[in-house]
Short mmCIF file of N, CA, C and O in Angstrom, two decimals:
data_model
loop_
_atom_site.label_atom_id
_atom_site.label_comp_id
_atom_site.label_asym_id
_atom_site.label_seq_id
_atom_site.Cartn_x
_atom_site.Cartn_y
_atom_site.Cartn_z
N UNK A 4 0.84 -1.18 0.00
CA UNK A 4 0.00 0.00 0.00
C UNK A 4 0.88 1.24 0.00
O UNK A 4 1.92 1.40 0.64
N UNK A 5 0.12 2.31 -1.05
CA UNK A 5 1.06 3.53 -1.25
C UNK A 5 0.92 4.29 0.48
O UNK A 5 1.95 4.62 1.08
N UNK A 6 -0.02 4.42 0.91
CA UNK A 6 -0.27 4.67 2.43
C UNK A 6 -1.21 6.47 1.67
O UNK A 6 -1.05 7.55 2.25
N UNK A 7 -1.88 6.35 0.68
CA UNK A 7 -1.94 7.59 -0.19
C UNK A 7 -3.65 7.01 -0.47
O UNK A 7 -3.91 6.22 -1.37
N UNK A 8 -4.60 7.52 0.40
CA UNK A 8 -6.05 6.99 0.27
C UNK A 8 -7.04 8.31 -0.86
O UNK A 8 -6.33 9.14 -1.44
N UNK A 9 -7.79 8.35 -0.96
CA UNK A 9 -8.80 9.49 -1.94
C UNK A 9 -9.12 10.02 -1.20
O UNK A 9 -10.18 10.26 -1.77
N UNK A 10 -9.26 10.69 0.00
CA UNK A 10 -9.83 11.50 0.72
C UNK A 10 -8.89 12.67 0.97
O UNK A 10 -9.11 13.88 0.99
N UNK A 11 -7.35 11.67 1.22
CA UNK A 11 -5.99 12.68 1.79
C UNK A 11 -4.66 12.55 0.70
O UNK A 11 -3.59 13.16 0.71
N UNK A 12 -5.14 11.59 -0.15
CA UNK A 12 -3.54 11.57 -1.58
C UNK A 12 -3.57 12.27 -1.83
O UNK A 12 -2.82 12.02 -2.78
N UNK A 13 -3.83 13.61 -1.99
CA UNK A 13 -2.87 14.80 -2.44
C UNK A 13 -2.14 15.68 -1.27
O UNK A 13 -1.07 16.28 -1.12
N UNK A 14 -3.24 15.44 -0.61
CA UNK A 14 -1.80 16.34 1.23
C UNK A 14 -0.89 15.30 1.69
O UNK A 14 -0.08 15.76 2.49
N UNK A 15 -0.64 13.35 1.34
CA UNK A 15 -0.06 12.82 1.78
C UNK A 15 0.94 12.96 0.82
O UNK A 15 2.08 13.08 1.26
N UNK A 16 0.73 12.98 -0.77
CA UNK A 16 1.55 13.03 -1.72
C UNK A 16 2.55 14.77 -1.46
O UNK A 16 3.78 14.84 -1.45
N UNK A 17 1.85 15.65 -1.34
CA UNK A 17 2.45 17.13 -1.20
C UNK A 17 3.40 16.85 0.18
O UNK A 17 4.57 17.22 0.12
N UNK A 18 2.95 16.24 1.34
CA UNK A 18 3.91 16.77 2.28
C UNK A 18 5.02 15.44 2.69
O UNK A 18 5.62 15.34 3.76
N UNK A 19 5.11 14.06 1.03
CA UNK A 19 6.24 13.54 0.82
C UNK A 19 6.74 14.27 0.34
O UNK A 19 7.63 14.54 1.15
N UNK A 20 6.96 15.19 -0.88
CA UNK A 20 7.75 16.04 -1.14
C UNK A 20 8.39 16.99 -0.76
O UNK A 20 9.55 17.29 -1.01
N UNK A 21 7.53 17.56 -0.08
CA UNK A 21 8.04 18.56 1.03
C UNK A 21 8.95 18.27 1.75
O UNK A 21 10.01 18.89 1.82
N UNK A 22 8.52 16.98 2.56
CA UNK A 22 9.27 16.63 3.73
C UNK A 22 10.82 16.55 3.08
O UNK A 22 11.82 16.56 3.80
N UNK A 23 10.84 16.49 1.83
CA UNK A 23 12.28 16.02 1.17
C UNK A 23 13.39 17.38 0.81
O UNK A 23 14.60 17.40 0.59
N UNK A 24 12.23 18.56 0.88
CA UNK A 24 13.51 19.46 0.70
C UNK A 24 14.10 20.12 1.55
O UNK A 24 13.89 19.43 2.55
N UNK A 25 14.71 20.99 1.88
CA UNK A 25 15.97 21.46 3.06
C UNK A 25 14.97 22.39 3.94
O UNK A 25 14.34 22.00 4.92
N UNK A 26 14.96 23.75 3.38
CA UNK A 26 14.28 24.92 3.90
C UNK A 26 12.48 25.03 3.77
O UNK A 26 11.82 25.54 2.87
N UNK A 27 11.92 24.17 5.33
CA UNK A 27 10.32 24.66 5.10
C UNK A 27 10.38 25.52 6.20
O UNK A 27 11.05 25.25 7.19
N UNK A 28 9.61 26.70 6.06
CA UNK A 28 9.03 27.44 7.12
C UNK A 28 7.75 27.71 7.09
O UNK A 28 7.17 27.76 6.01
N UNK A 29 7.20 27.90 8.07
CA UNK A 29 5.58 27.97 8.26
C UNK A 29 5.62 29.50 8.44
O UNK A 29 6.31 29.95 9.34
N UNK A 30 4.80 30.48 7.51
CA UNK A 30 4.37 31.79 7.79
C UNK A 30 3.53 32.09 9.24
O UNK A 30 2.57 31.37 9.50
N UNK A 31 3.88 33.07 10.08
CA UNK A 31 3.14 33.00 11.13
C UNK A 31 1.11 33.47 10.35
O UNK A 31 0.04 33.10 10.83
N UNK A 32 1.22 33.85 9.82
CA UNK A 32 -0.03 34.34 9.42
C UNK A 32 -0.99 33.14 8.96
O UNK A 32 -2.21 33.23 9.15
N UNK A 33 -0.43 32.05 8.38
CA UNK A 33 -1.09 30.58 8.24
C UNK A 33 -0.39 29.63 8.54
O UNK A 33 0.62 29.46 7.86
N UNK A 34 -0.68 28.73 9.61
CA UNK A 34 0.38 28.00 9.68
C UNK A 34 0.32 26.31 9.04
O UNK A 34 1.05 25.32 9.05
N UNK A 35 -1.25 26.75 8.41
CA UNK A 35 -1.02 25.67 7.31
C UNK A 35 -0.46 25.44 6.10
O UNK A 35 -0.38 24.32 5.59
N UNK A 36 -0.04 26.55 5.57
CA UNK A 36 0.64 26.52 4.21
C UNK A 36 2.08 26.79 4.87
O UNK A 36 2.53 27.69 5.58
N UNK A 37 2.71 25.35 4.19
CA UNK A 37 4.14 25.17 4.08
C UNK A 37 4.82 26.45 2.54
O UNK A 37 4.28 26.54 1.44
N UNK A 38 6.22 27.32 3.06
CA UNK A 38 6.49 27.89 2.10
C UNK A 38 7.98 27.37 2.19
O UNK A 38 8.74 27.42 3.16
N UNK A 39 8.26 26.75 0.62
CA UNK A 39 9.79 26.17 0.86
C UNK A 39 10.28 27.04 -0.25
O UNK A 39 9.75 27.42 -1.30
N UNK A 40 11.72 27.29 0.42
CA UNK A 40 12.52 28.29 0.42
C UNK A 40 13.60 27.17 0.46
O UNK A 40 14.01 26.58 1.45
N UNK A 41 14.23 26.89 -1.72
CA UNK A 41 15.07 26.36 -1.58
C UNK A 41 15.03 26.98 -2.99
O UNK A 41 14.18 27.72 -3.48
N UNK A 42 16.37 26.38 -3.60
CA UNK A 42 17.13 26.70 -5.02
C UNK A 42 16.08 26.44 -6.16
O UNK A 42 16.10 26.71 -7.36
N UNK A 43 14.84 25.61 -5.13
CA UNK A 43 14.05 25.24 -7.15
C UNK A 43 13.06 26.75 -6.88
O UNK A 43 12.49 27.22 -7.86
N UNK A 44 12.94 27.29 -5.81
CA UNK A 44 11.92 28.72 -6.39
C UNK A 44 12.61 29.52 -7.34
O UNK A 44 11.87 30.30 -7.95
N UNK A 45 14.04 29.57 -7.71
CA UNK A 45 14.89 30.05 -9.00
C UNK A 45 14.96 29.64 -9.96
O UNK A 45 15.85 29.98 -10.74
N UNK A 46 14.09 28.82 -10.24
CA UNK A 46 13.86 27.81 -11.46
C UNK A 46 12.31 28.26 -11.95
O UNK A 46 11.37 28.47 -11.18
N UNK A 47 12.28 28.38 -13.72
CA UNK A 47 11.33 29.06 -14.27
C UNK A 47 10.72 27.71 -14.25
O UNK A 47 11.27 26.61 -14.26
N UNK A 48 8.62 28.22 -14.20
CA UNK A 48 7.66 27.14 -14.32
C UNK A 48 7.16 27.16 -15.27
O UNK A 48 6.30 28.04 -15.28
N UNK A 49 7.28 26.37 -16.58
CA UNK A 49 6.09 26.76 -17.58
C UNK A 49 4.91 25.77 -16.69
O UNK A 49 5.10 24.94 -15.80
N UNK A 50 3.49 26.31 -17.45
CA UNK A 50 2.63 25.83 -17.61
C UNK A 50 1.79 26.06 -18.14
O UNK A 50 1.32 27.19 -18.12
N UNK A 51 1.06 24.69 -19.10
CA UNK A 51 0.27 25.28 -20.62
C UNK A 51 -0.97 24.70 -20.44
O UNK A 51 -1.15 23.56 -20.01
N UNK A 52 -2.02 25.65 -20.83
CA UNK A 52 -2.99 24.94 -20.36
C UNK A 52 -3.77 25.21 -22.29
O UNK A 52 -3.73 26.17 -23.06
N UNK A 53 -4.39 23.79 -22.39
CA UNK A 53 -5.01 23.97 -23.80
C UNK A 53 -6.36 23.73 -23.68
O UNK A 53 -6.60 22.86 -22.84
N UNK A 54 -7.12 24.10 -24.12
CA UNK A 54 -8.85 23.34 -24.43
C UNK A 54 -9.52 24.27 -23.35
O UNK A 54 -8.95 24.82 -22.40
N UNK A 55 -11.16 24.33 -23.77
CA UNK A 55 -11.96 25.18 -22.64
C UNK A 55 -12.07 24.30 -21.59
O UNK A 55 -12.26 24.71 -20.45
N UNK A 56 -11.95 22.89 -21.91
CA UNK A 56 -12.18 22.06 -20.30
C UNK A 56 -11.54 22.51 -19.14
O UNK A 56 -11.89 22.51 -17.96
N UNK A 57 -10.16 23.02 -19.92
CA UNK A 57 -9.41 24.12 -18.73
C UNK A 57 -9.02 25.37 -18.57
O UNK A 57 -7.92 25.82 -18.24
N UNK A 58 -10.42 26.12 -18.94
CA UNK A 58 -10.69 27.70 -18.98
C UNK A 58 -10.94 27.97 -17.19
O UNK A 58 -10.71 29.00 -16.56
N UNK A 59 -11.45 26.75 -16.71
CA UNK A 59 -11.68 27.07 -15.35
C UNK A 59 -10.44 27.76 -14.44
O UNK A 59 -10.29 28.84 -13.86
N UNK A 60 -9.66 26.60 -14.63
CA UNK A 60 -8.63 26.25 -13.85
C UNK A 60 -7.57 27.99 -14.10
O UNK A 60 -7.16 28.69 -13.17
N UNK A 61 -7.38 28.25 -15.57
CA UNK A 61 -6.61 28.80 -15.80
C UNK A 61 -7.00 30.40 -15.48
O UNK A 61 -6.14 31.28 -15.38
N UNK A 62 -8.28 30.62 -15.36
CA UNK A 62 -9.00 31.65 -14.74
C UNK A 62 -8.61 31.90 -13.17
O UNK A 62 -7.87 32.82 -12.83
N UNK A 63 -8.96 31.34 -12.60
CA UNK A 63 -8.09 30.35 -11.10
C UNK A 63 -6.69 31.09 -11.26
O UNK A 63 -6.41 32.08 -10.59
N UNK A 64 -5.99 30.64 -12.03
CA UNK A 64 -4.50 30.66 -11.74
C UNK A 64 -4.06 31.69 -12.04
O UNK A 64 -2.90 31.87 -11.69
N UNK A 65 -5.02 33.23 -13.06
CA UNK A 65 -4.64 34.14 -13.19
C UNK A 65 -5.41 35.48 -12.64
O UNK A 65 -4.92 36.54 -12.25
N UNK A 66 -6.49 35.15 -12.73
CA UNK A 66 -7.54 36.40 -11.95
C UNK A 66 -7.92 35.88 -10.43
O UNK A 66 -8.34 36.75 -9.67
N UNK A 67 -7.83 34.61 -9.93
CA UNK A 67 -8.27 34.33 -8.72
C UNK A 67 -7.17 34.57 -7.95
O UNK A 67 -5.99 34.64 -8.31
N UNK A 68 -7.83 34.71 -6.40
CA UNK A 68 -6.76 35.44 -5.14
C UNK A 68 -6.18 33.62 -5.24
O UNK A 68 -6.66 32.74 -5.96
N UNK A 69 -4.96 33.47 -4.21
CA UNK A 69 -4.43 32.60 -4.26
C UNK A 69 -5.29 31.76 -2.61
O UNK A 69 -5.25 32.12 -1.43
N UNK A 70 -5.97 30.54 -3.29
CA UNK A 70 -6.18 29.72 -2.49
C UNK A 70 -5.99 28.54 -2.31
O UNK A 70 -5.11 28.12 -3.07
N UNK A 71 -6.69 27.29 -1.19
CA UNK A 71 -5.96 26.31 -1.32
C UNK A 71 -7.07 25.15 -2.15
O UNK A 71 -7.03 23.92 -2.16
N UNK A 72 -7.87 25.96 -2.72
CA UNK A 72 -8.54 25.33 -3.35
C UNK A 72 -8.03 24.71 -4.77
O UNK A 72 -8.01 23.58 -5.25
N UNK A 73 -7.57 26.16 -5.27
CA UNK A 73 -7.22 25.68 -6.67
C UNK A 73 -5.37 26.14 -6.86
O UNK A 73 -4.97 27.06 -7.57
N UNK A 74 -4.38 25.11 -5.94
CA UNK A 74 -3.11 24.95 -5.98
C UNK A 74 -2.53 25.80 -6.77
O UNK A 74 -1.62 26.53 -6.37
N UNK A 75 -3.12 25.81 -8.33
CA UNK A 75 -2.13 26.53 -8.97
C UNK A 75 -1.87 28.12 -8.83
O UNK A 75 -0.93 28.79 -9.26
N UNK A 76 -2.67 28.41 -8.30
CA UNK A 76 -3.01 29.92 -7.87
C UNK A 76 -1.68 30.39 -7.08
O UNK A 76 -1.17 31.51 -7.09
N UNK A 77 -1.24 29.16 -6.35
CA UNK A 77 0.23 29.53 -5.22
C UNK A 77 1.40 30.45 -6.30
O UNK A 77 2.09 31.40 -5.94
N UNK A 78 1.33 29.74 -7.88
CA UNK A 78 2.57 30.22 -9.45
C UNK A 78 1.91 31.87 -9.57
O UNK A 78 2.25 32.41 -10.62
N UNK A 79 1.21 32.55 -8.86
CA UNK A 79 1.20 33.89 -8.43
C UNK A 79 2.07 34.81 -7.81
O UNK A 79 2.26 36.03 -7.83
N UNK A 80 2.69 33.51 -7.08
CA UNK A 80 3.81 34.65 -6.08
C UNK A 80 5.09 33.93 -6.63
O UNK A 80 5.99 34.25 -5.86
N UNK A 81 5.58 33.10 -7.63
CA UNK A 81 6.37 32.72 -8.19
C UNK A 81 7.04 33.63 -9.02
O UNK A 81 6.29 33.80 -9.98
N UNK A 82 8.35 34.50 -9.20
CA UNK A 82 8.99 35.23 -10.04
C UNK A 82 8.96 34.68 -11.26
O UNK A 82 8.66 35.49 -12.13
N UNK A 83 9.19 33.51 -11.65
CA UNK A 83 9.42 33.11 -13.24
C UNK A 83 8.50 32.21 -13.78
O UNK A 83 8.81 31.37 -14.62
N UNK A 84 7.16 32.39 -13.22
CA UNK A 84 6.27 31.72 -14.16
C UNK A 84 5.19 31.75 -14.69
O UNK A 84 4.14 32.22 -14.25
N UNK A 85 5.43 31.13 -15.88
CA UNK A 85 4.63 31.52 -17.38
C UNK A 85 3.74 30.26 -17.77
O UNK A 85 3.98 29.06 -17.82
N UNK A 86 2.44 31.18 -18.08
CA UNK A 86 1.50 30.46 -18.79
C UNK A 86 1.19 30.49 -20.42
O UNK A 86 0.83 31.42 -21.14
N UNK A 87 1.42 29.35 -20.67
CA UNK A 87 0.93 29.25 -21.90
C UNK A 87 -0.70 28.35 -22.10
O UNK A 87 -1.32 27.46 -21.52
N UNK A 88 -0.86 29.32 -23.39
CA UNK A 88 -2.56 28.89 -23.63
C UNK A 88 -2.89 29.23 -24.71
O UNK A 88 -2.42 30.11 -25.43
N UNK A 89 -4.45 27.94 -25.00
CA UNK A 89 -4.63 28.53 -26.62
C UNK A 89 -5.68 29.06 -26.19
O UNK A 89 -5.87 29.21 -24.98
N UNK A 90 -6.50 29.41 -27.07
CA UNK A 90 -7.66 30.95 -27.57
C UNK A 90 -8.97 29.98 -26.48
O UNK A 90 -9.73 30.45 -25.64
N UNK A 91 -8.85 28.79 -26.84
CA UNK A 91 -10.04 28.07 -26.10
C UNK A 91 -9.99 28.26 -24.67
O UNK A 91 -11.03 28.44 -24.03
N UNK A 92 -9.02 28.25 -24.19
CA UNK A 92 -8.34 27.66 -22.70
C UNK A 92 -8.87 29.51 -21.57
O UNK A 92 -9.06 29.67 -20.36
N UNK A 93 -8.95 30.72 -23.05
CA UNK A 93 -9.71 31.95 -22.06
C UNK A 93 -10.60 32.17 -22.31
O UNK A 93 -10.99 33.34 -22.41
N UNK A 94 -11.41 31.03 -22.54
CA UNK A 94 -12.71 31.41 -22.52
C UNK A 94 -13.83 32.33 -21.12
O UNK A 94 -14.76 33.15 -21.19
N UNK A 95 -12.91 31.45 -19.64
CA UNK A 95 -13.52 32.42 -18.45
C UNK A 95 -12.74 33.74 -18.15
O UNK A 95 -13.12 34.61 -17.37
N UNK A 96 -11.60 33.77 -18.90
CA UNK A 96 -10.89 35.13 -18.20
C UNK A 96 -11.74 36.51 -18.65
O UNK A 96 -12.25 36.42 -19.77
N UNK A 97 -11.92 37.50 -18.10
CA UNK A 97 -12.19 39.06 -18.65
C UNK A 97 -11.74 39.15 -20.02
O UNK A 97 -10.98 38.41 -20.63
N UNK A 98 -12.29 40.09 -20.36
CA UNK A 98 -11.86 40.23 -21.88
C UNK A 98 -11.16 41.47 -21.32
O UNK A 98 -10.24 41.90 -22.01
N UNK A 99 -11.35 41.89 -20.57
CA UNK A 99 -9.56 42.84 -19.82
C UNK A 99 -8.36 42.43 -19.72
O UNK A 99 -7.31 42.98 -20.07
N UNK A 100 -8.51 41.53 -19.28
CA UNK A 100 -7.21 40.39 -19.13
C UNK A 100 -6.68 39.78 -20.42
O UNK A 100 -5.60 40.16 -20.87
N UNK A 101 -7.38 38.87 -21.01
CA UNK A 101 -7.09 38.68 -22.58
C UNK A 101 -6.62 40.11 -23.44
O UNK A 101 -5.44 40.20 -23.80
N UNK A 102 -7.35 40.94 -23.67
CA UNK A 102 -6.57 42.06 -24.20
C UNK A 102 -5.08 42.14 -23.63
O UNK A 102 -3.99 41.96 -24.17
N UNK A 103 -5.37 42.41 -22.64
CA UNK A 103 -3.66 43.13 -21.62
C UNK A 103 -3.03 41.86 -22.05
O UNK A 103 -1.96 42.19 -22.56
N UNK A 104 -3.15 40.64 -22.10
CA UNK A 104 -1.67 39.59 -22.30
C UNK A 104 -1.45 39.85 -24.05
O UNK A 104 -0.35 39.85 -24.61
N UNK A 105 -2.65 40.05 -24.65
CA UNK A 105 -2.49 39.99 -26.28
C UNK A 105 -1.09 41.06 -26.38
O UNK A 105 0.06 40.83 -26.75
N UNK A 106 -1.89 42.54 -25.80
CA UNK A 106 -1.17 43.75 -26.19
C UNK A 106 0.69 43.27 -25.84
O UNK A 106 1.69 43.23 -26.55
N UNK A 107 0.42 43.00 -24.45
CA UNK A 107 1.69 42.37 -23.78
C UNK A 107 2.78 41.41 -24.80
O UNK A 107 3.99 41.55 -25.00
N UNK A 108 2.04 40.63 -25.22
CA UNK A 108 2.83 39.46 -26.31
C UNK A 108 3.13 40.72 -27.81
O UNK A 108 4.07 40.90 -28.59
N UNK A 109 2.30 41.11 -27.69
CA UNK A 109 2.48 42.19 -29.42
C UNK A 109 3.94 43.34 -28.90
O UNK A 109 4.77 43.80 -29.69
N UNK A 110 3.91 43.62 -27.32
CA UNK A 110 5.01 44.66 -27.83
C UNK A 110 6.38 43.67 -27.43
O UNK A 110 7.58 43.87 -27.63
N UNK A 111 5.71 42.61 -26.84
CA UNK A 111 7.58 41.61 -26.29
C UNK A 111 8.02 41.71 -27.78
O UNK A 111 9.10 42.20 -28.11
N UNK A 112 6.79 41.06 -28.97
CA UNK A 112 7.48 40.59 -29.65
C UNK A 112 7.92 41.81 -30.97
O UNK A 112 8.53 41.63 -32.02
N UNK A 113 7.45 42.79 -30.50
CA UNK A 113 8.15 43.99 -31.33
C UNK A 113 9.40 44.37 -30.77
O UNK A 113 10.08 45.08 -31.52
N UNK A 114 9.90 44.11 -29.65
CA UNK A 114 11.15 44.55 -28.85
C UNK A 114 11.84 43.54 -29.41
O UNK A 114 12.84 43.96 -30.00
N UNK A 115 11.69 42.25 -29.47
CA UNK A 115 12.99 40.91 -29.76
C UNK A 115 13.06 40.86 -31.17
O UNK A 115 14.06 40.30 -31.61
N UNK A 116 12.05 41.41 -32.18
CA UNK A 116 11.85 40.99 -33.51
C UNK A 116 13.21 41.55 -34.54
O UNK A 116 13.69 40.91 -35.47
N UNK A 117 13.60 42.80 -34.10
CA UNK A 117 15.00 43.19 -34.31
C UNK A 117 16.32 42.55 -34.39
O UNK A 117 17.24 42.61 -35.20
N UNK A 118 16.06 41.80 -33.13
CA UNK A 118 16.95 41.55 -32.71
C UNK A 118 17.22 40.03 -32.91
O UNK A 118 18.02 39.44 -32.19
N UNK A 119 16.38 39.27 -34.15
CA UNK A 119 16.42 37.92 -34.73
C UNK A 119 17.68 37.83 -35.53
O UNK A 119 18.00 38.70 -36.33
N UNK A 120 18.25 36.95 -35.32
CA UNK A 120 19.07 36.58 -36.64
C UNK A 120 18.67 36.56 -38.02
O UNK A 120 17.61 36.01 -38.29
N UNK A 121 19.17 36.94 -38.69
CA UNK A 121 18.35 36.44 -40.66
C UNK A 121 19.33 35.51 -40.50
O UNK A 121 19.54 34.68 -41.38
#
């Protein structure tokens, strides 16, 4: 037996991993969320989300406050990480938000476009 049941396999699975890296500290403000403070928070996260089945989620991970409902929401307070997505996948975001990443991607890629090799 994994010792990993359906009620608790994902807090038994999260706090094997945990337990494995160097630096956990507990924020006094919650002292249920573990924040580890090691060399992989310097490491960039992609994550791509495709299809409207996961318009939810990705709504969640960019307009929602960070809870412990929907995990991915925590890649909020993460310095280097990026979502990728197709046209289906914002179907719940604002059409505020969709604009602002479009405009966002149109001037990155007028700043680097120069600067391509021929």
């Amino acid at each position: 037996s994994s010792g990993i049941n359906a009620e608790s396999g994902a807090m038994n699975l999260n706090l094997h991993f945990i337990s494995r890296l160097q630096d956990v500290t507990k924020p006094s403000q919650d002292p249920d969320v573990a924040i580890v403070k090691s060399t992989t928070i310097r490491l960039s996260v992609m994550i791509l989300i495709t299809g409207a089945h996961k318009a939810l989620a990705l709504h969640y991970a960019i307009e929602g406050g960070i809870n412990h409902m929907w995990t991915i929401t925590a890649l909020q307070q993460h310095a280097k990480a990026v979502f990728i997505c197709d046209e289906h996948a914002t179907m719940e975001l604002k059409v505020k938000t969709v604009k602002y990443f479009k405009d966002l991607m149109g001037i990155h890629n007028a700043l680097i476009e120069p600067n391509l090799p021929k």
